[in-house]
């Protein structure tokens, strides 16, 4: 009994007997309103608890030996597909010349119509020698024989590759049996007025490097990367490297809920006023991860996205050299290769976009308790005020 008495003195929730309670209409209204308010606020707390937000985090990129994916879609309205070559080089010394795998060329009708004519791979030559004698072995005309052809140049393209391997100019293939049989010069003249769209994807080493689209076959001469520009400059058509970059990215797109800018070069256009013109884009690539809720950085759970963002600056110049037309104090060097060049550098930092709950479950429970307690406290104060006010009004009328 003594222990019960001591605990009774500690009771913070004093009770009233049923006979001492007074129920009023205003109290019922306040109760209903407070219940509606509690319900609405609890729903809001639950939605806040279920809300997922994306928090960016910057860390040092510790990955090694990865490949860098490149997705591109570029239109050249004044250069035919036959003259375009896509090459990749990097600081490790690796070179990929005349890339065909994963890249597609679409011939376009003359500008300004620029509608698709046909789609093919970068190798627009067709092997039309299948009807020849099985023992036929084409001449390479003094150039070293490509290793893949077992000592023979069976097609015009084989002869072009043989010439390019030692830096010889090829021209239109005059006097070359294979090219005359395939009507290479006639087909080239038919394409002079056409444009070209180059699209697809490629994979490169994740080191500093560049990829470029330039005219003519590429080859190495005296440890220099050069192109056979004979057909480009000898053409009666004034080819220029005016171009539109519809899309350029380094990996898959991030989800829409990640607050990031679109690819900065998408839908950009550059105009060249002459044949001898060079466009250069200097790109800084930043590794980026997107980790959905419950996925850790080191796990391989489906849903995680590994991609790259980039920033870019650009420069253009005439290969004829001289003073810049827009900035008289700037002098351009003479020489170079016409085309579009993309030089990319790899940032040592990595951005991790991590999905997290906006509020923990403990925070949700705390919020619910605060909503209920706060609402009922305010409602009790309002009800008390209404009751006291009503009683005083009655006394005034009775008095």
PDB file of C-alpha atoms in Angstrom, residues 273-376:
ATOM      1  CA  UNK A 273      33.245  28.584 -94.433  1.00  0.00           C
ATOM      2  CA  UNK A 274      35.966  26.738 -96.367  1.00  0.00           C
ATOM      3  CA  UNK A 275      37.442  23.301 -97.017  1.00  0.00           C
ATOM      4  CA  UNK A 276      40.508  23.774 -94.858  1.00  0.00           C
ATOM      5  CA  UNK A 277      38.772  24.125 -91.535  1.00  0.00           C
ATOM      6  CA  UNK A 278      39.298  22.347 -88.266  1.00  0.00           C
ATOM      7  CA  UNK A 279      36.960  21.960 -85.291  1.00  0.00           C
ATOM      8  CA  UNK A 280      38.284  20.840 -81.910  1.00  0.00           C
ATOM      9  CA  UNK A 281      36.303  19.930 -78.803  1.00  0.00           C
ATOM     10  CA  UNK A 282      38.148  19.570 -75.482  1.00  0.00           C
ATOM     11  CA  UNK A 283      36.136  17.344 -73.168  1.00  0.00           C
ATOM     12  CA  UNK A 284      36.576  16.625 -69.453  1.00  0.00           C
ATOM     13  CA  UNK A 285      34.924  13.292 -68.608  1.00  0.00           C
ATOM     14  CA  UNK A 286      33.728  12.609 -65.038  1.00  0.00           C
ATOM     15  CA  UNK A 287      32.802   9.094 -63.914  1.00  0.00           C
ATOM     16  CA  UNK A 288      29.277   8.951 -62.488  1.00  0.00           C
ATOM     17  CA  UNK A 289      27.385   6.225 -60.619  1.00  0.00           C
ATOM     18  CA  UNK A 290      23.685   5.987 -59.860  1.00  0.00           C
ATOM     19  CA  UNK A 291      22.852   3.734 -56.912  1.00  0.00           C
ATOM     20  CA  UNK A 292      19.161   2.913 -56.363  1.00  0.00           C
ATOM     21  CA  UNK A 293      17.769   2.465 -52.861  1.00  0.00           C
ATOM     22  CA  UNK A 294      19.385  -0.492 -51.103  1.00  0.00           C
ATOM     23  CA  UNK A 295      22.292  -0.837 -53.555  1.00  0.00           C
ATOM     24  CA  UNK A 296      25.788  -0.303 -52.191  1.00  0.00           C
ATOM     25  CA  UNK A 297      28.712   1.087 -54.144  1.00  0.00           C
ATOM     26  CA  UNK A 298      30.600  -2.216 -54.286  1.00  0.00           C
ATOM     27  CA  UNK A 299      27.653  -4.479 -55.113  1.00  0.00           C
ATOM     28  CA  UNK A 300      26.530  -5.641 -58.539  1.00  0.00           C
ATOM     29  CA  UNK A 301      22.803  -5.561 -57.872  1.00  0.00           C
ATOM     30  CA  UNK A 302      20.730  -4.909 -61.012  1.00  0.00           C
ATOM     31  CA  UNK A 303      19.602  -1.307 -61.268  1.00  0.00           C
ATOM     32  CA  UNK A 304      22.932   0.397 -60.594  1.00  0.00           C
ATOM     33  CA  UNK A 305      24.085   2.593 -63.489  1.00  0.00           C
ATOM     34  CA  UNK A 306      27.706   3.343 -64.344  1.00  0.00           C
ATOM     35  CA  UNK A 307      28.074   6.212 -66.781  1.00  0.00           C
ATOM     36  CA  UNK A 308      29.971   9.468 -67.355  1.00  0.00           C
ATOM     37  CA  UNK A 309      29.153  13.162 -67.479  1.00  0.00           C
ATOM     38  CA  UNK A 310      31.291  15.722 -69.265  1.00  0.00           C
ATOM     39  CA  UNK A 311      32.014  19.383 -69.740  1.00  0.00           C
ATOM     40  CA  UNK A 312      33.395  20.815 -72.967  1.00  0.00           C
ATOM     41  CA  UNK A 313      35.132  23.789 -74.516  1.00  0.00           C
ATOM     42  CA  UNK A 314      35.563  24.203 -78.261  1.00  0.00           C
ATOM     43  CA  UNK A 315      37.880  25.853 -80.738  1.00  0.00           C
ATOM     44  CA  UNK A 316      37.817  26.273 -84.497  1.00  0.00           C
ATOM     45  CA  UNK A 317      40.352  27.608 -86.952  1.00  0.00           C
ATOM     46  CA  UNK A 318      41.250  27.863 -90.605  1.00  0.00           C
ATOM     47  CA  UNK A 319      44.144  25.640 -91.638  1.00  0.00           C
ATOM     48  CA  UNK A 320      45.374  28.407 -93.926  1.00  0.00           C
ATOM     49  CA  UNK A 321      46.605  30.268 -90.841  1.00  0.00           C
ATOM     50  CA  UNK A 322      46.692  34.008 -90.349  1.00  0.00           C
ATOM     51  CA  UNK A 323      44.740  36.411 -88.168  1.00  0.00           C
ATOM     52  CA  UNK A 324      41.451  35.367 -86.644  1.00  0.00           C
ATOM     53  CA  UNK A 325      38.453  37.060 -88.284  1.00  0.00           C
ATOM     54  CA  UNK A 326      36.729  37.680 -84.962  1.00  0.00           C
ATOM     55  CA  UNK A 327      39.817  38.472 -82.854  1.00  0.00           C
ATOM     56  CA  UNK A 328      42.424  40.452 -84.757  1.00  0.00           C
ATOM     57  CA  UNK A 329      45.058  39.913 -82.056  1.00  0.00           C
ATOM     58  CA  UNK A 330      44.880  36.116 -82.460  1.00  0.00           C
ATOM     59  CA  UNK A 331      47.147  34.448 -85.041  1.00  0.00           C
ATOM     60  CA  UNK A 332      46.372  30.889 -86.163  1.00  0.00           C
ATOM     61  CA  UNK A 333      49.098  28.423 -87.114  1.00  0.00           C
ATOM     62  CA  UNK A 334      49.164  27.107 -90.675  1.00  0.00           C
ATOM     63  CA  UNK A 335      48.610  23.442 -91.493  1.00  0.00           C
ATOM     64  CA  UNK A 336      46.748  20.513 -90.008  1.00  0.00           C
ATOM     65  CA  UNK A 337      44.024  18.075 -91.001  1.00  0.00           C
ATOM     66  CA  UNK A 338      40.495  19.286 -91.767  1.00  0.00           C
ATOM     67  CA  UNK A 339      37.811  17.551 -89.745  1.00  0.00           C
ATOM     68  CA  UNK A 340      36.175  17.347 -86.342  1.00  0.00           C
ATOM     69  CA  UNK A 341      38.375  16.334 -83.406  1.00  0.00           C
ATOM     70  CA  UNK A 342      37.247  15.370 -79.891  1.00  0.00           C
ATOM     71  CA  UNK A 343      40.021  15.348 -77.280  1.00  0.00           C
ATOM     72  CA  UNK A 344      38.914  13.821 -73.981  1.00  0.00           C
ATOM     73  CA  UNK A 345      40.564  13.877 -70.569  1.00  0.00           C
ATOM     74  CA  UNK A 346      39.563  11.739 -67.569  1.00  0.00           C
ATOM     75  CA  UNK A 347      38.817  13.424 -64.252  1.00  0.00           C
ATOM     76  CA  UNK A 348      40.322  11.757 -61.126  1.00  0.00           C
ATOM     77  CA  UNK A 349      37.065  12.388 -59.267  1.00  0.00           C
ATOM     78  CA  UNK A 350      33.816  10.427 -59.371  1.00  0.00           C
ATOM     79  CA  UNK A 351      30.234  11.534 -58.674  1.00  0.00           C
ATOM     80  CA  UNK A 352      27.985   9.044 -56.856  1.00  0.00           C
ATOM     81  CA  UNK A 353      24.246   9.765 -56.988  1.00  0.00           C
ATOM     82  CA  UNK A 354      22.755   7.725 -54.160  1.00  0.00           C
ATOM     83  CA  UNK A 355      19.043   7.164 -53.513  1.00  0.00           C
ATOM     84  CA  UNK A 356      18.112   7.566 -49.819  1.00  0.00           C
ATOM     85  CA  UNK A 357      14.922   7.880 -47.801  1.00  0.00           C
ATOM     86  CA  UNK A 358      14.059  11.479 -46.977  1.00  0.00           C
ATOM     87  CA  UNK A 359      13.179  10.341 -43.410  1.00  0.00           C
ATOM     88  CA  UNK A 360      13.985   7.258 -41.337  1.00  0.00           C
ATOM     89  CA  UNK A 361      11.279   5.038 -39.814  1.00  0.00           C
ATOM     90  CA  UNK A 362      12.146   6.375 -36.353  1.00  0.00           C
ATOM     91  CA  UNK A 363      11.751   9.890 -37.711  1.00  0.00           C
ATOM     92  CA  UNK A 364       8.384   8.905 -39.164  1.00  0.00           C
ATOM     93  CA  UNK A 365       7.157   7.618 -35.770  1.00  0.00           C
ATOM     94  CA  UNK A 366       8.442  10.743 -34.055  1.00  0.00           C
ATOM     95  CA  UNK A 367       6.620  12.911 -36.570  1.00  0.00           C
ATOM     96  CA  UNK A 368       3.359  10.993 -36.123  1.00  0.00           C
ATOM     97  CA  UNK A 369       3.534  11.357 -32.333  1.00  0.00           C
ATOM     98  CA  UNK A 370       4.297  15.054 -32.658  1.00  0.00           C
ATOM     99  CA  UNK A 371       1.361  15.529 -35.027  1.00  0.00           C
ATOM    100  CA  UNK A 372      -1.106  13.723 -32.756  1.00  0.00           C
ATOM    101  CA  UNK A 373       0.111  15.312 -29.530  1.00  0.00           C
ATOM    102  CA  UNK A 374       0.406  18.806 -30.961  1.00  0.00           C
ATOM    103  CA  UNK A 375      -2.970  18.690 -32.700  1.00  0.00           C
ATOM    104  CA  UNK A 376      -4.799  17.397 -29.614  1.00  0.00           C
TER     105      UNK A 376
END
